[in-house]
Coordinates of C-alpha atoms in Angstrom, one line a residue:
X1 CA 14.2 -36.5 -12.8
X2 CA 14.8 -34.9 -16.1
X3 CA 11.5 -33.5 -17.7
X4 CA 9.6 -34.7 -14.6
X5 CA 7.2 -33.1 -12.5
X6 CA 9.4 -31.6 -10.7
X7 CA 12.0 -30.1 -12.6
X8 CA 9.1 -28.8 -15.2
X9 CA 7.9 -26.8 -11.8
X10 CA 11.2 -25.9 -11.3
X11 CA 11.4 -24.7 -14.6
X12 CA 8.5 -22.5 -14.7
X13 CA 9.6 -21.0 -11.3
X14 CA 13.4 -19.7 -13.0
X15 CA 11.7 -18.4 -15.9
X16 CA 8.4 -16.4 -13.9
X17 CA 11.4 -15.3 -11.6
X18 CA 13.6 -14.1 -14.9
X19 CA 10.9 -12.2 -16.6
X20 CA 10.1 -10.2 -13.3
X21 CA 13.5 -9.2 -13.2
X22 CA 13.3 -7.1 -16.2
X23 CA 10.1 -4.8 -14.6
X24 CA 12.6 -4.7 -11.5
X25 CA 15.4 -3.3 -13.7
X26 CA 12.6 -1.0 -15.0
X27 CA 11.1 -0.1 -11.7
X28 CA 14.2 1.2 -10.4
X29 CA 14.6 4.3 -12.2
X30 CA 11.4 6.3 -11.4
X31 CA 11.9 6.4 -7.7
X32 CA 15.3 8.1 -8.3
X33 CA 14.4 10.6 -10.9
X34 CA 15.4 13.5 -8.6
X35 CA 18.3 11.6 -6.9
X36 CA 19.9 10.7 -9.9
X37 CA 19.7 14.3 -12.2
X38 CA 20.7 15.6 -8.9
X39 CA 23.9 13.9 -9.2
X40 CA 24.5 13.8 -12.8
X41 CA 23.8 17.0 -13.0
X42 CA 20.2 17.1 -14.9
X43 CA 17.0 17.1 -14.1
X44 CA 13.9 14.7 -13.7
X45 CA 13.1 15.1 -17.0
X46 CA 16.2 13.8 -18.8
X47 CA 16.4 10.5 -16.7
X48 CA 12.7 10.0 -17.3
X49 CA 13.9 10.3 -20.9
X50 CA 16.1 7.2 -19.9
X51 CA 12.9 5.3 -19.2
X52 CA 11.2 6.0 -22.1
X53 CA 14.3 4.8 -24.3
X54 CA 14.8 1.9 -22.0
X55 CA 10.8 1.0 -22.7
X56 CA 11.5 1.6 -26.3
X57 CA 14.7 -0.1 -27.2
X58 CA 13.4 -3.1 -25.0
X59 CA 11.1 -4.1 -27.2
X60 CA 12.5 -3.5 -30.1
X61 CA 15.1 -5.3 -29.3
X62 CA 12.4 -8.4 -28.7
X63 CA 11.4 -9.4 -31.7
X64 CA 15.0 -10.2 -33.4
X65 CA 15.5 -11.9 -30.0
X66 CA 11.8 -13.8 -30.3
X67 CA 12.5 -14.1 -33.6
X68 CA 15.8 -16.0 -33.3
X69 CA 14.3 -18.1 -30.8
X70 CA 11.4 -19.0 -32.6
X71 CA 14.1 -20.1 -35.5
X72 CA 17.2 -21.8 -32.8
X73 CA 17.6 -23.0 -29.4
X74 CA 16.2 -20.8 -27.1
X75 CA 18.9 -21.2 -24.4
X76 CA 21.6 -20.2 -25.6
X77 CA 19.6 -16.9 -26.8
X78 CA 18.1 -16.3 -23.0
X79 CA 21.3 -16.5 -21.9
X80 CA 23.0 -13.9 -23.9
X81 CA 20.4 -11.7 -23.3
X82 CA 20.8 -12.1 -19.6
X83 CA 24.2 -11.7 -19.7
X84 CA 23.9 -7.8 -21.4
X85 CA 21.2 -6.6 -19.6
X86 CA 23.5 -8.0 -16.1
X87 CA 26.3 -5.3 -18.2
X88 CA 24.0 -2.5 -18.6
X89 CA 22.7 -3.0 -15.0
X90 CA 26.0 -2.4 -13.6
X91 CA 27.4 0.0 -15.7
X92 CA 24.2 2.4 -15.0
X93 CA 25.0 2.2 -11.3
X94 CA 28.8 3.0 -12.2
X95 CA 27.8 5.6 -14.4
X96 CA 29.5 9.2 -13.7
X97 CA 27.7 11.5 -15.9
X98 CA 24.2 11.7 -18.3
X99 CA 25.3 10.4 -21.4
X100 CA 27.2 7.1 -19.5
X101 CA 23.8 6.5 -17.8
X102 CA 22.0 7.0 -21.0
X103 CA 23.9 4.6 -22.8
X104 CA 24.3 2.4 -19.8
X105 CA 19.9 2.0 -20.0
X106 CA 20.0 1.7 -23.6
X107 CA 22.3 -1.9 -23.0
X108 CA 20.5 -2.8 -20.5
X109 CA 17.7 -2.5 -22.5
X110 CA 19.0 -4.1 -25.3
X111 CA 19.4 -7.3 -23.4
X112 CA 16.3 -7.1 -21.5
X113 CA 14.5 -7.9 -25.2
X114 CA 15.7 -11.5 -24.8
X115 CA 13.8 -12.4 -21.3
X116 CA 10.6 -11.8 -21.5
X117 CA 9.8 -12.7 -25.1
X118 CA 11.6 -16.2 -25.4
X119 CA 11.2 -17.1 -21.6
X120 CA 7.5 -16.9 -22.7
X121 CA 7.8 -18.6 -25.3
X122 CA 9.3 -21.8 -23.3
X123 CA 6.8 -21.5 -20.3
X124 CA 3.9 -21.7 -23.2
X125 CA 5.4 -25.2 -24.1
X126 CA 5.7 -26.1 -20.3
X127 CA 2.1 -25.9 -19.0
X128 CA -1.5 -27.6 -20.8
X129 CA -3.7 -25.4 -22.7
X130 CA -6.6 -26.1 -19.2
X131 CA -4.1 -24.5 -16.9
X132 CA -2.6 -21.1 -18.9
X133 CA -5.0 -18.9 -17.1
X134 CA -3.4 -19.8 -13.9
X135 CA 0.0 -20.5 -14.7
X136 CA 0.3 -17.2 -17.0
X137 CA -1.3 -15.2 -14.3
X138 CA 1.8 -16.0 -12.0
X139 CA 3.7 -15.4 -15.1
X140 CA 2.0 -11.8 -15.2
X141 CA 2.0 -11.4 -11.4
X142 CA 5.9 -11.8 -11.1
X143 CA 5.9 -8.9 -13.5
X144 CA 3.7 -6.8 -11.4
X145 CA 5.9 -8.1 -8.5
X146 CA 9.1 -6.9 -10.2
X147 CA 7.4 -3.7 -10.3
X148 CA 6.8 -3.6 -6.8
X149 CA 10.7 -4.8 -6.2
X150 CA 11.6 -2.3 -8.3
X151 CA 10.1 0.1 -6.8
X152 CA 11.2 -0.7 -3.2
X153 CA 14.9 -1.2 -4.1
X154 CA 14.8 2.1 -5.5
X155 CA 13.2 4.1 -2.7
X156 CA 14.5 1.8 0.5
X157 CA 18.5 1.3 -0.8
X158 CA 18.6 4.1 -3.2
X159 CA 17.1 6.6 -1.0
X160 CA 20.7 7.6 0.7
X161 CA 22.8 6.2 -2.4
X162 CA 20.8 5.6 -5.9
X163 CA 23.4 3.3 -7.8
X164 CA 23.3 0.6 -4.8
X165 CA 19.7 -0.6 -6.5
X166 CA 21.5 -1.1 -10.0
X167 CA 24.5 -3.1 -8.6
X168 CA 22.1 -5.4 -6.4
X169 CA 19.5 -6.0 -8.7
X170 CA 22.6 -7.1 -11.6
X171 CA 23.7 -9.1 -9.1
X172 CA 20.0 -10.9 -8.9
X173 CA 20.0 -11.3 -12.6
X174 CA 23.4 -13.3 -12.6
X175 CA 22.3 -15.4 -9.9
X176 CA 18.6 -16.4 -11.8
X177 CA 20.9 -17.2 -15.0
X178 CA 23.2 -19.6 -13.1
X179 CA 20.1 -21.3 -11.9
X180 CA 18.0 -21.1 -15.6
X181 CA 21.1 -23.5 -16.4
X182 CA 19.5 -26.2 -15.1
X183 CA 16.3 -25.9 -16.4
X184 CA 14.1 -28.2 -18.7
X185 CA 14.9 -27.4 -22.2
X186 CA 11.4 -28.1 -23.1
X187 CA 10.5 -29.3 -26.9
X188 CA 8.3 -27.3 -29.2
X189 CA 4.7 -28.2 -28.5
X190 CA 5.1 -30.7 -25.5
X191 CA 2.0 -29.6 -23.8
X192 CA -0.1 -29.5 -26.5
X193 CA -2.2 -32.5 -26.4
X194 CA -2.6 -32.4 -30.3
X195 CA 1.0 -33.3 -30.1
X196 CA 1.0 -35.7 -27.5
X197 CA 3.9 -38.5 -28.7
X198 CA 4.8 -36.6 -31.8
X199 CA 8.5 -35.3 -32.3
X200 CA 7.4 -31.3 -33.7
X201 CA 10.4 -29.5 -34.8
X202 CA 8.7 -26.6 -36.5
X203 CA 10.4 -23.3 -36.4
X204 CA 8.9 -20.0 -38.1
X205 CA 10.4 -18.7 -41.0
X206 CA 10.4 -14.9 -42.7
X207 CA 6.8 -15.6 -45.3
X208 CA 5.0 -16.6 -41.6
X209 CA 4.5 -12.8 -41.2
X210 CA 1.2 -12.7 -42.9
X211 CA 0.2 -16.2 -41.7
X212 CA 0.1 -14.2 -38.1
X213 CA -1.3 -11.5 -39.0
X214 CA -4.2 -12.8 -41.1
X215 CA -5.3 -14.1 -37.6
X216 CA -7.4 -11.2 -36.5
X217 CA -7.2 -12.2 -32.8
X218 CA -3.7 -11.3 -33.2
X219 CA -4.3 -8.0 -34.6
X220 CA -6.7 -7.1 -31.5
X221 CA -4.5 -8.9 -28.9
X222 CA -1.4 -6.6 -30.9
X223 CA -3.1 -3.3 -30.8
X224 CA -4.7 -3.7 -27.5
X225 CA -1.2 -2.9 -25.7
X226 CA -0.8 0.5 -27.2
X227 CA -4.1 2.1 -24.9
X228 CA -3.5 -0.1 -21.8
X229 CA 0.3 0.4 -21.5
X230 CA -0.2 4.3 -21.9
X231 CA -2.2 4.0 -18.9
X232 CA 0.4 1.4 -17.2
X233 CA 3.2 4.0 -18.4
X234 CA 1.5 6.8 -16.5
X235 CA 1.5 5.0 -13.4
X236 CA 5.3 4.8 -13.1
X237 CA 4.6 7.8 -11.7
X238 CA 2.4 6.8 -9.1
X239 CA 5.8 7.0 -6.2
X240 CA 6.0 10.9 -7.3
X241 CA 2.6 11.5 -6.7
X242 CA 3.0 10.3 -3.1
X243 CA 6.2 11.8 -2.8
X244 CA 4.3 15.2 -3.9
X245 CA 1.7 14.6 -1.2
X246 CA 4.8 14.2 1.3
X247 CA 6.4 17.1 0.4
X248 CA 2.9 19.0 0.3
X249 CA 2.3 18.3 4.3
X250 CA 5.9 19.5 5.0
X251 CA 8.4 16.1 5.3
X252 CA 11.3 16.6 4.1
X253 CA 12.8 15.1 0.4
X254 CA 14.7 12.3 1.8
X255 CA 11.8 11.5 3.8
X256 CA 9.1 11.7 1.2
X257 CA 11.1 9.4 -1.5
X258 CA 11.1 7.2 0.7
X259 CA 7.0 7.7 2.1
X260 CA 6.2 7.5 -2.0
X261 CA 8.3 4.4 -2.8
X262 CA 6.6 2.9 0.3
X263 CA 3.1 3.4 -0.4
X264 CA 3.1 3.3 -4.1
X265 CA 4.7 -0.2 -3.9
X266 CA 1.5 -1.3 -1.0
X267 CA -0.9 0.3 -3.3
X268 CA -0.1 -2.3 -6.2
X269 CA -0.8 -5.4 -4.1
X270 CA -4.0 -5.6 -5.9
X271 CA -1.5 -6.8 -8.6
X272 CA -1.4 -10.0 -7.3
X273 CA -5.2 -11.1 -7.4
X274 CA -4.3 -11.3 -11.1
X275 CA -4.8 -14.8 -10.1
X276 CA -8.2 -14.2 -9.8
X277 CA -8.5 -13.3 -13.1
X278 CA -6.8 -16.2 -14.8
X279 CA -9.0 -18.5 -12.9
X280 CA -11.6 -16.9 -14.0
X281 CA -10.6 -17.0 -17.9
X282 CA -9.8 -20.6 -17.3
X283 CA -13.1 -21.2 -16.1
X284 CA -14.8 -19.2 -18.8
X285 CA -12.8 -20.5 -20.7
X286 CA -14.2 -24.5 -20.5
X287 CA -17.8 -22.9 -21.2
X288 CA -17.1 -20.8 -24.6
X289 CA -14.3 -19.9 -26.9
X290 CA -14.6 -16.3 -25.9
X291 CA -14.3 -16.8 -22.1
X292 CA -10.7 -15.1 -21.7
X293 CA -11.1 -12.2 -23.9
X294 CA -14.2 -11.8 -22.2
X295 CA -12.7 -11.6 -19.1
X296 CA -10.0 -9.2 -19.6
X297 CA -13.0 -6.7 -21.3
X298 CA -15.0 -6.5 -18.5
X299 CA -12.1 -6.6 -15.9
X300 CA -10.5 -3.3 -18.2
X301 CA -13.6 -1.5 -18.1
X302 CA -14.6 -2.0 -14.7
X303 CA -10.9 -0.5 -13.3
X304 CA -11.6 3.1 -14.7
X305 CA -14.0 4.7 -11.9
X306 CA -11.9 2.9 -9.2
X307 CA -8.6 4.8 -10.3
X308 CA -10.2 7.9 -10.5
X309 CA -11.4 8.0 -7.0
X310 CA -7.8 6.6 -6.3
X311 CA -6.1 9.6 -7.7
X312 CA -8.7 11.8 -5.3
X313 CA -9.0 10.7 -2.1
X314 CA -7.4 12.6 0.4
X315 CA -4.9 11.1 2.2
X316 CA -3.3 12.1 5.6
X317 CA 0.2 10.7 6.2
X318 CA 1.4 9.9 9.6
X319 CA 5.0 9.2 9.7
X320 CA 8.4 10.3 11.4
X321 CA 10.2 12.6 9.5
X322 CA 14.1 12.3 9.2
X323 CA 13.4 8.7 10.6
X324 CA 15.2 5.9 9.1
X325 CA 13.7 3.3 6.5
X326 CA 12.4 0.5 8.5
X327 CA 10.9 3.4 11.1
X328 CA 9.1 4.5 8.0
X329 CA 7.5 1.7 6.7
X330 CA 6.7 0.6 10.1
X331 CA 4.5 4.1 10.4
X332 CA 3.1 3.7 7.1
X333 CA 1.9 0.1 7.6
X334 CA 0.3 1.5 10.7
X335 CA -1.0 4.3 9.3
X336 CA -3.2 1.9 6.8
X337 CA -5.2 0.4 9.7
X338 CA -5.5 4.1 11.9
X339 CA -5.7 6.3 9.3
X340 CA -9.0 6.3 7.6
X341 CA -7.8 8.2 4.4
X342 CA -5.0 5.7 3.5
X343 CA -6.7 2.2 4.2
X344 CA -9.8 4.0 1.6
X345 CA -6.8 4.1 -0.9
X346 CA -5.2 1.2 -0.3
X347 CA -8.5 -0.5 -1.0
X348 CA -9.3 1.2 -3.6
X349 CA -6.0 0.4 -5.2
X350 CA -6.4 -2.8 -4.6
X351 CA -9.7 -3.2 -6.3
X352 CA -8.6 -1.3 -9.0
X353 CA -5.4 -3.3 -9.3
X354 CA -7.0 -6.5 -9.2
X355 CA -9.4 -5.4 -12.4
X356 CA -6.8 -4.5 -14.5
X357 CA -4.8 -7.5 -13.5
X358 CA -7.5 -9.9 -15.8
X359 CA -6.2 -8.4 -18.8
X360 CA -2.5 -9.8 -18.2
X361 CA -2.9 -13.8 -17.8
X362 CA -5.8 -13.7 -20.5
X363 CA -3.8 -12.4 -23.0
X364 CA -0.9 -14.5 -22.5
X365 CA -3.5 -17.7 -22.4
X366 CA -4.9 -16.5 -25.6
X367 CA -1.7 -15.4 -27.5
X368 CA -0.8 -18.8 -26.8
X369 CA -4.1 -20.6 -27.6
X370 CA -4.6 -19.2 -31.4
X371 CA -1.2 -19.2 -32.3
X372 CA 1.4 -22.7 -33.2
X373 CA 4.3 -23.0 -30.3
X374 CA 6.7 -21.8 -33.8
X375 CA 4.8 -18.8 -33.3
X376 CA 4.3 -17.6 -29.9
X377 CA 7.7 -15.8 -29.1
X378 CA 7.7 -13.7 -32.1
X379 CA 3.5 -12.9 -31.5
X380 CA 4.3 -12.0 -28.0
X381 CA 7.3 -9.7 -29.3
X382 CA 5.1 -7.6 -31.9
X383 CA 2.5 -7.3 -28.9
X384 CA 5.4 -6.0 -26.5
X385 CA 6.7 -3.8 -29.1
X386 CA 2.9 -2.7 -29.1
X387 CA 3.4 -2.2 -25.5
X388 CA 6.7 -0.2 -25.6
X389 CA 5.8 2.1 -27.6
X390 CA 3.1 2.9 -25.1
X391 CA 4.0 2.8 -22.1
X392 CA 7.2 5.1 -23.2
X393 CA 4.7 7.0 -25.0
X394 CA 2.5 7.2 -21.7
X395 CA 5.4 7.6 -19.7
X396 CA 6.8 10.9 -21.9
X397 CA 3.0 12.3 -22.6
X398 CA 3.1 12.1 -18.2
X399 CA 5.5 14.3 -17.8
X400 CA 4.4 17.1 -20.4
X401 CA 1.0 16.8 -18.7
X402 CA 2.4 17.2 -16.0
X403 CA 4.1 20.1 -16.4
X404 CA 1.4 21.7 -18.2
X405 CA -1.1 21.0 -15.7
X406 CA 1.1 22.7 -12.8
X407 CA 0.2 25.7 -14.0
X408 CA -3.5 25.4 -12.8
X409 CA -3.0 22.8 -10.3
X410 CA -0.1 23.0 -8.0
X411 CA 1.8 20.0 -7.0
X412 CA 0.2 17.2 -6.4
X413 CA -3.0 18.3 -7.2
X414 CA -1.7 18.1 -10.7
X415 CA -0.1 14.7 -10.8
X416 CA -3.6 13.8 -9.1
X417 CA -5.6 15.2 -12.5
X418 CA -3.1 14.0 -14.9
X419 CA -2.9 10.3 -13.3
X420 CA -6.8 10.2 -13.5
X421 CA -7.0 11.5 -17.4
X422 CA -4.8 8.7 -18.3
X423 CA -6.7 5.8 -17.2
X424 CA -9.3 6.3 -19.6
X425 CA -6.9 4.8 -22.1
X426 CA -8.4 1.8 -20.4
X427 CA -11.7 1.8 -22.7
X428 CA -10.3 1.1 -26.3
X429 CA -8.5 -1.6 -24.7
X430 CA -11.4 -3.3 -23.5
X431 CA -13.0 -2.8 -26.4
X432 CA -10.2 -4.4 -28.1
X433 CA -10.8 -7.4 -25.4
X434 CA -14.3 -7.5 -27.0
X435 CA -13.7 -7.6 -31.2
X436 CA -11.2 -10.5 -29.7
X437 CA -13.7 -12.3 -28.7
X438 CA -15.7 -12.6 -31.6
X439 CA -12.3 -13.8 -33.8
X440 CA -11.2 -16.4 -31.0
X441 CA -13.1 -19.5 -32.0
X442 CA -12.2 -19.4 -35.7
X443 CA -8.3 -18.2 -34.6
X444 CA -8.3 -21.8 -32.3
X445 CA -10.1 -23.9 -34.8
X446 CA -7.5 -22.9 -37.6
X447 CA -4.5 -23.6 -35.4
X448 CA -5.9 -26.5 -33.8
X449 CA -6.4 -28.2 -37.3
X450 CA -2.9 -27.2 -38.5
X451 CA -1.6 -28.7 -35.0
X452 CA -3.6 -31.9 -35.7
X453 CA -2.3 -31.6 -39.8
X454 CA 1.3 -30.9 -38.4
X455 CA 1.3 -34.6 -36.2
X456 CA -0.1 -36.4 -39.1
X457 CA -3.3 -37.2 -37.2
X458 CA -5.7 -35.4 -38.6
X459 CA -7.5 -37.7 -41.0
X460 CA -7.4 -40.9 -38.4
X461 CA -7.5 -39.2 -34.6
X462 CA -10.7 -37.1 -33.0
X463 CA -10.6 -33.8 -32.3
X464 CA -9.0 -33.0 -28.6
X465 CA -8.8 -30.5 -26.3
X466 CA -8.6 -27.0 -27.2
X467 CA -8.0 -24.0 -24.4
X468 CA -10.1 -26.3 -21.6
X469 CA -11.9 -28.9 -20.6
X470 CA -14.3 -30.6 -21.7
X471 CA -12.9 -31.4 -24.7
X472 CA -14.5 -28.7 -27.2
X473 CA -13.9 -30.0 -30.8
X474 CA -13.3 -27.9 -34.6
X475 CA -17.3 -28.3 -35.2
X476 CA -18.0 -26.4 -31.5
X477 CA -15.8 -24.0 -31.9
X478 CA -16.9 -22.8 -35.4
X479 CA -20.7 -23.0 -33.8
X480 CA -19.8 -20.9 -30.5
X481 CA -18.2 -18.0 -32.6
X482 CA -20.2 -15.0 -32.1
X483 CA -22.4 -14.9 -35.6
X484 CA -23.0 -11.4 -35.9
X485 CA -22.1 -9.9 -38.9
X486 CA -18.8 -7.9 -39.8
X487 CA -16.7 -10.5 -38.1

């Protein structure tokens, strides 16, 4: 049935399934750093450069997309996008020298603006303000996911021939837009239960700007990307690392891209307890105003120890060199249960992983809970922009560390220090969590008046539900705002 139960989960599925497909297109790249400038003719450093443009021009490219969906249909914008990051896609695994690649990522890149920021934007009108911790922590996880696809693709079919990932992956992306055709094309606002019954055709416009801004969750929930994505950035690098330790106990390249692709993608599994940790912020959530901001601090903070001791536990790999790929992963998998060094790291990755994971479906709940459904594409696109710039910032500052680092460490003692440094971009970010949480009850109040003002209810209809359950009206959210001074 149209707009049923049904076709809404549908829905929801095509669009968590497009937005990991841009962190697949993403993924792809780092495996095949050496592979790649080996046969265009450069080396790691100028395809990393690749991924730090891709990173850049991606979001970038996001807010005229978020904006124009914010303002139009959002279909027909989705679908465009799609469409040129698909031509990128291909034309990077085509590509015969540098400067085609280059321009090749920058397309793709281009295009990949469009999917994660409107696609967000719909799934935020799909799904009741109780559930977003849950549903936006699948929505983060099939990021993390596409990640970890990414990351396979590129070590398991691009290990003997890199452009195969490209052309397989564009392949995957035409398929998910042939099936985002027959999606829902949900109205603004038709979860919000302000809104129930009420026809809201809102759209932003260009004097909104400081309307979002003077919300000062937004400015924490903004900022709060530029630390953590430095940190995510660095880990990009997380397959070289491994390959290094390969390479370090004598397998030989081939082998060892594919031993690093391997474990780096088990070692992100801890990605998907992300669950967890929108559960938790929806829980939190029903008791106090601040319960998903809170939740993303504390899970933030509590990461940093765990992926230091990731970075440093010695690990003894056990596999067959020169053996094919599912030989490999067979020995690895092994490996985690009869070697004691690996199954440490793989549960300390895990742990770590699952920490950090809070901070994605908390922010997406809250981006979505103090801002107007008008809003919420082109909020998300200023935060990712937020996030571009550092994660290619943490993926360039990487590489110069790096390099500098080699000269008193030697490989992969140095990727192993450099790694660990990062993550301490971690704790301004959680701080970040924190000053959000003394702003989110007056940020919901605000919008949840101008909601009820909007559906012209506000005079003769109580106060609903705001973020949870029970139903926690204007007066308790002013009251449960943290009252300290210097908010």
């Amino acid at each position: 049935m149209k707009g049923g139960p049904a076709h809404r989960v549908y829905s929801v599925a095509v669009f968590v399934i497009l937005a990991s497909l841009d962190n697949v297109a993403i993924g792809l790249v780092p495996p095949l750093y050496g592979s790649i400038g080996d046969s265009l003719g450069v080396g790691k450093g100028h395809i990393a450069l690749a991924t730090t443009t891709m990173f850049l021009i991606s979001a970038v490219a996001a807010i005229g997309f978020a904006y124009a969906g914010d303002r139009t249909d959002r279909k027909p914008v989705l679908i465009v996008g799609t469409a040129i990051w698909v031509a990128g896609t291909v034309w990077s695994g085509l590509a015969d020298s540098y400067s085609s690649f280059l321009l090749a990522q920058v397309v793709a890149a281009f295009g990949l603006g469009a999917v994660a920021s409107v696609s967000f934007a719909v799934v935020s009108d799909l799904i009741s303000p109780k559930r977003r911790g849950l549903v936006m922590s699948f929505w983060g996880l099939s990021q993390g996911v596409g990640t970890l696809a990414g990351t396979m693709l590129g070590g398991l079919l691009g290990h003997a021939n890199w452009r195969e990932p490209f052309l397989v992956t564009a392949a995957a992306g035409v398929v998910a837009t042939v099936a985002y055709l027959f999606t829902y094309n949900v109205p603004r606002g038709d979860s919000q239960p302000e809104l129930a019954g009420i026809d809201y055709d809102e759209r932003i416009h260009t004097g909104d700007l400081p309307v979002i801004l003077g919300r000062r969750t937004n400015i924490w929930l903004i900022l709060q990307g530029a630390t953590a994505q430095i940190a995510l950035g660095s880990l990009v690098w997380l397959p070289v690392l491994f390959q290094a330790r390969a390479e370090d106990q004598g397998y030989t390249a081939g082998t060892a891209v594919l031993i690093g692709s391997v474990f780096a993608t088990l070692f992100q599994l801890g990605g998907a307890l992300s669950i967890l940790g929108g559960l938790a912020g929806d829980r939190l959530q029903r008791r106090t105003p601040r319960g998903r901001a809170l939740v993303a601090s504390v899970g933030v903070l509590a990461a940093v120890p765990f992926y230091v001791v990731l970075f440093f536990v010695p690990m003894t790999i056990d596999v067959p060199d020169g053996a094919g790929s599912g030989t490999v992963i067979r020995a690895v998998l092994i490996d985690v249960f009869t070697e004691p060094s690996v199954g440490l790291c793989l549960a300390t990755a895990v742990f770590a992983l699952m920490l950090t994971s809070a901070n994605s479906p908390n922010w997406f709940a809250l981006i979505a809970d103090v801002n107007p459904p008008e809003h919420r594409g082109t909020v998300y696109s200023l935060g990712n922009l937020v996030n571009g710039f550092g994660r290619a910032g943490g993926n360039a500052m990487v590489a110069v560390v790096f390099r500098a680092l080699a000269g008193a460490f030697p490989p992969p003692l140095n990727y192993a220090v450099g790694l660990a440094g990062f993550q301490f971009f971690w704790v301004p970010t959680g701080v970040m969590f924190w000053l959000a949480s003394r702003t989110v009850a007056k940020d919901m109040t605000d919008t949840h008046t101008a909601l009820l003002a909007a559906a012209g209810t506000s005079d003769d209809r109580p106060d609903g539900d705001v973020g949870g359950e029970p139903a926690v009206g204007v007066e308790r959210l002013a009251r449960e705002q943290d009252p300290s001074p210097g908010r």
